[in-house]
Coordinates of C-alpha atoms in Angstrom, one line a residue:
Chain I
M42 CA 35.8 -39.0 64.4
N43 CA 33.6 -37.6 61.7
H44 CA 34.3 -34.0 61.5
G45 CA 34.1 -33.4 57.8
P46 CA 30.7 -32.1 56.9
A47 CA 29.5 -33.9 53.9
G48 CA 27.8 -30.7 52.7
R49 CA 26.2 -27.6 54.2
S50 CA 24.1 -29.7 56.4
G51 CA 26.9 -32.0 57.5
G52 CA 24.7 -35.0 57.2
F53 CA 22.2 -33.8 59.9
G54 CA 18.5 -34.5 59.6
D55 CA 15.7 -32.2 60.7
T56 CA 15.2 -33.7 64.1
V57 CA 17.2 -35.2 66.9
A58 CA 15.2 -38.4 66.5
A59 CA 16.3 -38.6 62.9
D60 CA 19.9 -38.1 63.8
L61 CA 19.7 -40.8 66.4
A62 CA 18.0 -43.1 64.0
S63 CA 20.7 -42.6 61.5
G64 CA 23.4 -43.4 64.0
R65 CA 24.7 -39.8 64.4
V66 CA 24.5 -39.5 68.1
I67 CA 28.2 -38.5 68.4
D68 CA 27.6 -35.6 66.1
L69 CA 25.0 -34.3 68.6
A70 CA 27.7 -34.0 71.3
E71 CA 28.3 -30.3 70.6
L72 CA 24.6 -29.4 70.6
Y73 CA 24.1 -31.4 73.8
A74 CA 27.0 -29.7 75.6
L75 CA 25.7 -26.3 74.5
D76 CA 22.3 -27.0 76.0
A77 CA 21.0 -26.2 72.5
V78 CA 18.4 -29.0 72.6
T79 CA 14.9 -29.2 74.2
D80 CA 14.4 -31.2 77.4
D81 CA 12.7 -33.9 75.4
E82 CA 15.6 -34.1 73.0
R83 CA 18.1 -34.2 75.8
R84 CA 16.3 -37.1 77.3
A85 CA 16.2 -38.9 74.0
I86 CA 19.9 -38.4 73.6
E87 CA 20.6 -39.6 77.1
E88 CA 18.4 -42.7 76.7
Y89 CA 20.1 -43.5 73.5
I90 CA 23.6 -43.1 74.8
S91 CA 23.0 -45.0 78.0
A92 CA 22.1 -48.0 75.8
A93 CA 24.8 -47.5 73.2
P94 CA 28.0 -49.6 73.0
V95 CA 30.8 -48.5 75.3
A96 CA 33.0 -47.2 72.6
E97 CA 30.3 -44.9 71.2
R98 CA 29.4 -43.7 74.7
T99 CA 33.0 -43.0 75.5
S100 CA 33.5 -40.9 72.3
F101 CA 30.2 -39.1 72.9
F102 CA 31.2 -38.0 76.4
E103 CA 34.7 -37.2 75.4
R104 CA 33.3 -34.7 72.8
V105 CA 30.8 -33.3 75.3
R106 CA 33.6 -32.7 77.8
Q107 CA 35.8 -31.0 75.2
S108 CA 33.0 -28.8 74.1
R109 CA 32.2 -27.7 77.6
E110 CA 35.9 -26.9 78.2
T111 CA 35.9 -24.9 75.0
L112 CA 32.7 -23.0 75.9
T113 CA 34.1 -22.2 79.3
R114 CA 37.2 -20.8 77.8
T115 CA 35.4 -18.9 75.1
F116 CA 32.5 -17.2 76.9
K117 CA 33.8 -15.4 79.9
A118 CA 31.2 -12.7 80.7
E119 CA 31.9 -11.4 84.2
E120 CA 29.8 -9.3 86.4
E121 CA 30.1 -8.4 90.0
P122 CA 27.1 -9.9 91.9
P123 CA 25.4 -7.8 94.5
A124 CA 27.5 -7.5 97.7
D125 CA 25.0 -9.3 99.9
L126 CA 24.4 -12.3 97.6
F127 CA 27.0 -14.4 99.3
H128 CA 25.5 -13.8 102.7
R129 CA 22.1 -14.8 101.3
I130 CA 23.6 -18.0 100.0
V131 CA 25.4 -18.8 103.3
A132 CA 22.2 -18.2 105.2
Q133 CA 20.6 -21.0 103.1
L134 CA 23.4 -23.6 103.6
P135 CA 22.2 -26.7 105.5
A136 CA 23.0 -26.3 109.2
Q137 CA 25.2 -29.4 109.0
L138 CA 28.0 -30.5 106.9
P139 CA 27.5 -32.1 103.5
A140 CA 28.1 -35.8 103.5
Q141 CA 31.1 -36.6 105.6
L142 CA 31.3 -40.0 104.1
P143 CA 31.7 -39.9 100.4
S144 CA 28.0 -40.8 100.2
P145 CA 24.9 -39.0 101.4
G146 CA 23.8 -42.1 103.3
P147 CA 20.9 -44.4 102.4
A148 CA 18.5 -42.7 100.1
Q149 CA 15.1 -44.0 99.1
A150 CA 15.1 -45.2 95.5
G151 CA 12.6 -43.6 93.3
P152 CA 11.8 -40.1 92.6
V153 CA 12.8 -37.4 95.1
P154 CA 10.3 -34.6 95.0
E155 CA 11.6 -31.7 93.1
G156 CA 11.6 -28.4 94.8
P157 CA 13.7 -25.6 96.0
T158 CA 17.2 -26.4 97.1
D159 CA 16.4 -25.9 100.7
E160 CA 13.8 -28.6 100.5
L161 CA 16.5 -30.9 99.1
A162 CA 18.8 -29.8 101.9
K163 CA 16.1 -30.7 104.4
A164 CA 15.6 -34.1 102.8
R165 CA 19.3 -34.7 102.8
Q166 CA 19.4 -33.7 106.5
R167 CA 16.7 -36.2 107.3
R168 CA 18.6 -38.8 105.5
E169 CA 21.8 -37.9 107.4
E170 CA 19.9 -38.2 110.6
R171 CA 18.8 -41.7 109.6
R172 CA 22.3 -42.6 108.7
R173 CA 23.4 -46.0 109.9
P174 CA 26.7 -46.4 111.7
A175 CA 29.8 -45.5 109.7
G176 CA 31.0 -48.2 107.5
T177 CA 27.4 -48.8 106.3
R178 CA 27.6 -49.3 102.6
R179 CA 26.4 -46.8 100.2
W180 CA 23.2 -46.0 98.6
L181 CA 21.1 -46.6 95.7
A182 CA 19.3 -43.9 93.9
G183 CA 16.9 -43.9 91.0
I184 CA 18.0 -41.5 88.4
A185 CA 15.4 -39.0 89.7
A186 CA 17.1 -39.0 93.0
A187 CA 20.5 -38.8 91.5
A188 CA 19.5 -36.0 89.3
A189 CA 17.8 -34.0 92.1
I190 CA 20.7 -34.5 94.4
A191 CA 23.4 -34.0 91.8
L192 CA 21.8 -31.0 90.2
G193 CA 19.7 -29.5 92.9
G194 CA 16.5 -30.3 91.1
V195 CA 17.4 -29.2 87.7
G196 CA 15.1 -32.0 86.6
V197 CA 14.7 -35.6 86.0
G198 CA 16.7 -36.9 83.1
S199 CA 19.4 -34.3 83.6
Y200 CA 21.8 -36.6 85.3
I201 CA 24.1 -36.8 82.4
A202 CA 24.5 -33.1 82.4
D203 CA 26.7 -33.6 85.3
Q204 CA 29.9 -35.2 84.0
N205 CA 30.7 -36.2 87.5
D206 CA 27.5 -38.0 88.2
P207 CA 28.2 -41.5 89.5
L208 CA 26.1 -43.0 86.7
N209 CA 28.0 -41.2 84.2
Q210 CA 31.3 -42.1 85.8
V211 CA 30.5 -45.8 85.6
V212 CA 29.3 -45.9 82.0
R213 CA 32.4 -44.0 80.9
A214 CA 34.9 -45.9 82.9
D215 CA 37.6 -47.6 81.0
D216 CA 37.1 -50.9 82.9
V217 CA 33.4 -51.1 82.7
R218 CA 32.0 -54.6 82.4
E219 CA 28.5 -55.5 81.4
A220 CA 26.5 -58.6 82.4
S221 CA 22.8 -59.4 82.0
V222 CA 21.1 -61.7 84.5
P223 CA 17.6 -63.1 84.2
V224 CA 14.9 -61.9 86.7
A225 CA 12.6 -64.5 88.1
A226 CA 9.4 -62.6 87.3
G227 CA 10.5 -62.0 83.8
G228 CA 12.9 -59.7 81.9
T229 CA 16.6 -59.1 82.7
A230 CA 18.7 -56.9 84.9
T231 CA 21.7 -55.5 83.1
V232 CA 24.6 -54.6 85.4
L233 CA 27.5 -52.3 84.4
V234 CA 30.3 -52.7 86.8
S235 CA 33.4 -50.5 87.2
S236 CA 36.0 -51.5 89.8
S237 CA 37.9 -48.3 89.2
K238 CA 34.8 -46.2 90.1
D239 CA 33.8 -48.6 92.8
A240 CA 30.3 -48.5 91.6
L241 CA 27.8 -50.3 89.4
V242 CA 24.7 -49.4 87.4
V243 CA 21.6 -51.6 87.3
K244 CA 19.1 -51.3 84.5
M245 CA 15.9 -53.5 84.6
N246 CA 14.7 -54.5 81.1
G247 CA 11.1 -55.8 80.7
V248 CA 10.8 -56.6 84.4
P249 CA 7.2 -56.5 85.6
A250 CA 6.2 -54.2 88.5
P251 CA 6.5 -55.8 91.9
P252 CA 3.2 -57.4 93.3
E253 CA 0.8 -55.1 95.0
G254 CA 2.2 -53.9 98.3
K255 CA 5.7 -55.1 97.5
V256 CA 8.9 -53.5 96.2
Y257 CA 12.2 -54.8 94.8
Q258 CA 15.1 -54.3 97.2
M259 CA 18.7 -54.5 96.2
W260 CA 21.5 -55.9 98.3
L261 CA 25.2 -56.1 98.2
I262 CA 26.4 -59.5 99.6
P263 CA 29.8 -59.0 101.2
K264 CA 32.8 -61.2 100.3
D265 CA 33.5 -61.8 104.0
G266 CA 30.3 -63.6 104.6
S267 CA 28.7 -60.9 106.7
A268 CA 25.1 -59.9 106.4
P269 CA 23.8 -58.5 103.1
V270 CA 23.6 -54.7 103.1
S271 CA 20.5 -53.0 101.6
Q272 CA 21.2 -50.7 98.7
G273 CA 17.7 -49.3 98.5
L274 CA 14.3 -50.0 97.0
M275 CA 12.9 -50.0 93.5
D276 CA 9.2 -49.4 93.1
E277 CA 7.3 -49.5 89.9
A278 CA 8.4 -45.9 89.0
A279 CA 12.1 -46.6 89.7
L280 CA 12.0 -49.8 87.5
S281 CA 12.4 -47.9 84.3
K282 CA 15.4 -46.0 85.4
P283 CA 19.0 -47.0 85.8
A284 CA 20.1 -47.2 89.5
V285 CA 23.5 -46.6 90.8
V286 CA 25.1 -48.6 93.6
E287 CA 28.3 -47.3 95.0
G288 CA 30.9 -48.8 97.3
I289 CA 31.1 -52.3 95.8
A290 CA 34.7 -53.2 96.4
S291 CA 34.0 -55.6 99.3
A292 CA 30.9 -57.1 97.8
A293 CA 30.9 -60.6 96.2
S294 CA 27.5 -60.1 94.4
L295 CA 24.5 -58.0 93.9
G296 CA 21.1 -59.6 94.8
I297 CA 17.6 -58.4 94.2
T298 CA 14.7 -59.6 96.3
V299 CA 10.9 -58.9 96.6
E300 CA 10.1 -57.3 100.0
P301 CA 7.1 -55.7 101.6
A302 CA 6.6 -52.0 100.8
G303 CA 9.1 -50.0 102.8
G304 CA 11.7 -52.7 102.5
S305 CA 13.2 -55.2 104.9
K306 CA 16.2 -55.3 107.2
S307 CA 17.4 -58.5 105.7
P308 CA 16.6 -60.1 102.4
T309 CA 13.6 -62.4 102.0
L310 CA 14.8 -65.4 100.0
P311 CA 14.9 -66.6 97.3
T312 CA 16.5 -63.7 95.4
V313 CA 14.7 -62.9 92.1
A314 CA 18.1 -62.0 90.5
A315 CA 21.7 -62.2 91.4
A316 CA 24.8 -60.9 89.7
P317 CA 28.3 -62.0 90.8
L318 CA 30.7 -59.0 90.9
G319 CA 33.8 -61.1 90.7
A320 CA 36.6 -58.7 89.8
Chain C
M17 CA 44.3 -11.3 97.7
D18 CA 41.8 -10.9 100.6
T19 CA 39.7 -8.2 99.1
P20 CA 36.3 -9.7 98.7
D21 CA 35.7 -8.1 95.4
A22 CA 39.0 -9.0 93.7
P23 CA 38.5 -10.0 90.0
A24 CA 37.7 -13.7 89.6
V25 CA 40.6 -14.6 87.4
T26 CA 44.0 -13.8 88.8
D27 CA 45.8 -17.0 87.7
T28 CA 46.6 -18.8 84.6
P29 CA 43.8 -21.2 83.8
A30 CA 45.9 -24.1 85.0
E31 CA 46.7 -22.5 88.3
L32 CA 43.0 -21.5 88.8
S33 CA 41.9 -25.1 88.1
Q34 CA 44.3 -26.4 90.6
R35 CA 43.1 -23.9 93.3
L36 CA 39.5 -24.6 92.6
T37 CA 40.0 -28.4 92.7
V38 CA 41.7 -28.1 96.1
L39 CA 38.9 -25.8 97.3
L40 CA 36.2 -28.3 96.1
G41 CA 37.9 -31.0 98.1
Q42 CA 37.7 -28.8 101.2
I43 CA 34.1 -27.8 100.5
S44 CA 33.1 -31.4 100.3
Q45 CA 34.4 -31.7 103.9
G46 CA 32.1 -28.8 104.9
D47 CA 34.7 -26.1 104.9
R48 CA 32.9 -22.8 104.8
A49 CA 36.1 -20.7 104.4
A50 CA 36.9 -22.7 101.3
F51 CA 33.4 -22.1 100.1
A52 CA 33.8 -18.4 100.5
E53 CA 37.1 -18.5 98.6
F54 CA 35.6 -20.6 95.8
Y55 CA 32.7 -18.1 95.6
R56 CA 35.1 -15.2 95.5
L57 CA 37.0 -16.7 92.7
T58 CA 34.1 -17.8 90.5
S59 CA 31.0 -15.7 91.4
R60 CA 31.7 -13.1 88.8
R61 CA 31.7 -15.7 86.1
V62 CA 28.5 -17.4 87.3
Y63 CA 26.6 -14.2 87.8
G64 CA 28.1 -12.7 84.6
M65 CA 26.8 -15.5 82.5
A66 CA 23.4 -15.5 84.2
R67 CA 23.1 -11.8 83.4
R68 CA 23.9 -12.4 79.8
V69 CA 21.4 -15.2 79.4
L70 CA 18.7 -13.9 81.7
I71 CA 19.2 -10.1 81.5
D72 CA 17.0 -9.7 84.6
A73 CA 19.1 -9.0 87.7
E74 CA 16.8 -10.7 90.2
L75 CA 16.5 -13.8 88.2
S76 CA 20.3 -13.9 87.7
E77 CA 20.8 -13.6 91.5
D78 CA 18.4 -16.5 92.1
T79 CA 20.2 -18.6 89.6
T80 CA 23.6 -17.7 91.0
Q81 CA 22.3 -18.7 94.5
E82 CA 21.0 -22.0 93.2
V83 CA 24.3 -22.8 91.5
F84 CA 26.4 -22.1 94.6
L85 CA 24.1 -24.2 96.8
Q86 CA 24.7 -27.0 94.4
V87 CA 28.4 -26.4 94.7
W88 CA 28.1 -26.8 98.4
Q89 CA 26.1 -29.9 98.2
N90 CA 27.9 -31.6 95.4
A91 CA 31.5 -30.7 95.7
A92 CA 32.3 -34.3 96.6
R93 CA 31.0 -35.4 93.2
F94 CA 33.5 -33.3 91.3
D95 CA 36.1 -35.5 89.6
P96 CA 39.1 -33.7 88.2
A97 CA 39.6 -36.5 85.7
A98 CA 36.3 -35.7 84.1
G99 CA 36.9 -32.1 83.4
S100 CA 38.1 -28.8 84.9
P101 CA 36.3 -27.4 87.9
L102 CA 35.4 -24.2 86.1
S103 CA 33.9 -26.3 83.3
W104 CA 31.9 -28.3 85.8
L105 CA 30.7 -25.1 87.4
M106 CA 29.8 -23.3 84.2
T107 CA 28.0 -26.4 82.9
I108 CA 25.8 -26.3 85.9
S109 CA 25.4 -22.6 85.6
H110 CA 24.5 -22.6 82.0
R111 CA 21.9 -25.3 82.5
R112 CA 20.3 -23.4 85.3
A113 CA 20.2 -20.2 83.4
V114 CA 18.8 -21.8 80.2
D115 CA 16.1 -23.7 82.2
R116 CA 15.1 -20.4 83.7
V117 CA 15.1 -18.5 80.5
R118 CA 13.0 -21.1 78.7
S119 CA 10.4 -21.4 81.4
A120 CA 10.2 -17.9 82.7
Q121 CA 10.4 -15.4 80.0
S122 CA 8.0 -13.7 77.7
A123 CA 8.4 -13.1 74.0
T124 CA 9.4 -9.5 74.7
D125 CA 12.2 -10.6 76.9
R126 CA 13.3 -13.0 74.2
E127 CA 13.7 -10.1 71.8
A128 CA 16.0 -8.4 74.3
R129 CA 17.9 -11.7 74.7
Y130 CA 18.6 -11.9 71.0
G131 CA 20.0 -8.4 71.2
A132 CA 22.2 -9.3 74.2
S133 CA 23.5 -12.5 72.7
T134 CA 24.7 -10.8 69.6
Q135 CA 27.0 -8.5 71.6
D136 CA 30.6 -9.1 70.8
I137 CA 32.5 -11.6 72.9
D138 CA 35.4 -9.2 72.8
H139 CA 33.5 -7.1 75.2
D140 CA 33.5 -9.7 77.9
T141 CA 35.5 -8.4 80.8
V142 CA 39.0 -9.5 80.8
S143 CA 41.3 -9.0 83.8
D144 CA 44.7 -7.3 83.4
E145 CA 46.7 -10.3 84.5
V146 CA 49.2 -11.5 81.9
G147 CA 47.9 -15.1 82.0
S148 CA 44.3 -14.2 81.3
R149 CA 45.4 -11.5 78.8
L150 CA 47.1 -14.2 76.7
E151 CA 44.2 -16.5 77.1
A152 CA 41.8 -13.7 76.0
E153 CA 44.0 -13.1 72.9
A154 CA 43.9 -16.7 72.0
V155 CA 40.1 -16.8 72.3
V156 CA 39.7 -13.8 70.1
R157 CA 42.1 -15.2 67.6
C158 CA 40.4 -18.6 67.6
L159 CA 37.0 -17.1 67.3
G160 CA 38.4 -15.4 64.2
T161 CA 38.9 -18.8 62.6
L162 CA 35.1 -19.4 62.6
T163 CA 32.9 -18.2 59.9
E164 CA 30.6 -15.3 60.9
T165 CA 27.6 -17.6 60.7
Q166 CA 29.2 -20.2 62.9
Q167 CA 30.1 -17.6 65.5
E168 CA 26.6 -16.2 65.4
S169 CA 24.9 -19.6 65.8
V170 CA 27.1 -20.7 68.7
R171 CA 26.6 -17.4 70.5
L172 CA 22.8 -17.3 70.0
A173 CA 22.7 -20.8 71.5
Y174 CA 25.0 -20.0 74.4
Y175 CA 24.0 -16.5 75.5
G176 CA 20.5 -16.5 74.0
G177 CA 19.7 -19.9 75.5
L178 CA 18.2 -20.9 72.2
T179 CA 17.7 -24.4 70.9
Y180 CA 19.2 -25.2 67.5
R181 CA 15.7 -25.0 66.0
E182 CA 15.1 -21.5 67.5
V183 CA 18.5 -20.4 66.1
A184 CA 17.5 -21.7 62.7
E185 CA 14.2 -19.7 62.9
R186 CA 16.0 -16.7 64.1
L187 CA 18.5 -16.8 61.3
D188 CA 16.0 -18.0 58.7
A189 CA 18.2 -21.0 57.9
A190 CA 17.6 -24.7 57.4
V191 CA 17.7 -26.7 60.6
P192 CA 20.4 -29.2 59.5
T193 CA 22.5 -26.3 58.4
I194 CA 22.4 -24.7 61.8
K195 CA 23.2 -28.0 63.5
S196 CA 26.3 -28.5 61.5
R197 CA 27.3 -24.8 61.9
I198 CA 27.2 -25.2 65.7
R199 CA 29.0 -28.5 65.6
D200 CA 31.7 -27.4 63.2
G201 CA 32.1 -24.1 64.9
L202 CA 32.7 -25.7 68.3
I203 CA 35.1 -28.3 66.9
R204 CA 37.1 -25.6 65.1
L205 CA 37.3 -23.5 68.3
K206 CA 38.3 -26.6 70.3
T207 CA 41.1 -27.4 67.8
C208 CA 42.4 -23.8 67.7
L209 CA 42.4 -23.5 71.5
G210 CA 44.1 -26.8 71.8
V211 CA 41.5 -28.3 74.2
S212 CA 42.3 -31.9 74.7

């Protein structure tokens, strides 16, 4: 931990970019937790930290967490909201329960349109209605979707603002394991696996966009030899973002295939990439 | 305990955390009564912060509404191991309020915000409960360990919704200086309050 300011400036540069370049990301934790950075700076910090070594990531998030606890205990302005506000909120709740399973059911990968929360609620409801029988494995979401769902459309790139976001959970897990596998079309898929969080994060690096009219589709291949279970699609837009796959305990490996737009019910072989999840 | 307008904090922070954690678990199962109770315990905090950042009552109501809709939808994502429920809630609330204030407000309003954000923290409402009185005393004492400029920088960022660069402009100070004031101020507070 580097708390001792070396001088009045404590070693900081003029810009966040300069601080990242000089390896001071951890010292930005307090500014980040305080939302005292612009959206672009926040994104730059998040991109940097998601690619940083596990130890650095862990220290960063630990300091973010402590800062947030500190702010919550320090700034305690209270004011009684208007009496009818709660009823207005209840009137907007989706007509059905939030996810009964620990997951919201299969979601399309890729960006979810941002919009008012009730739009999201509707989208969620549509997904719920499409939900496959219980026991169906969980979903994959591009960060945009994760962000929109996790933060009600606060904005793409804000996923790390939610310390409980699944992506964040995986990258900070004590038991996170990292593996990179080659992708047939070029580039690599980096997979971060955490058994304790029962989830993994996939990040494509230098992988070309799927051919016209095709998408990448991700699958979990169960240990018991049953049929692969789709975890969602990745189109060109989703390729640049990390994707989260949850509910991996019973899977032997993760496979990625090329499928017609809209995805397939079962994988078209050969897989373009496969990562064993052997715990 | 059933009065809908009871003060939000009636427990020690630890007791409140425990209650809110249990309630979030119930909310994630779609329990509306738990949601109402969670709202009762926390809405003064959420709305209070929104008012301090946004000033405008209507904007603050909208923001509060968005925050609680997120609570309803995302309760299942809360993980007690990753922080306290109140911290989770206030993180979401602050982000919403700051996004709003940066996108929606004119320069005139910004001036008003600077004024509001320089108000003393000691004026924040504190309930009469012994637990929260002790906590409030600790906060005041720990804030006293910060330099005046550290306090001012942190407060401008938190209640003013300012970026570190805007804080630097506001205080006519060098950007790196402001960054380290905020960092050092928060670390000092954290240490004094014993946040681990």
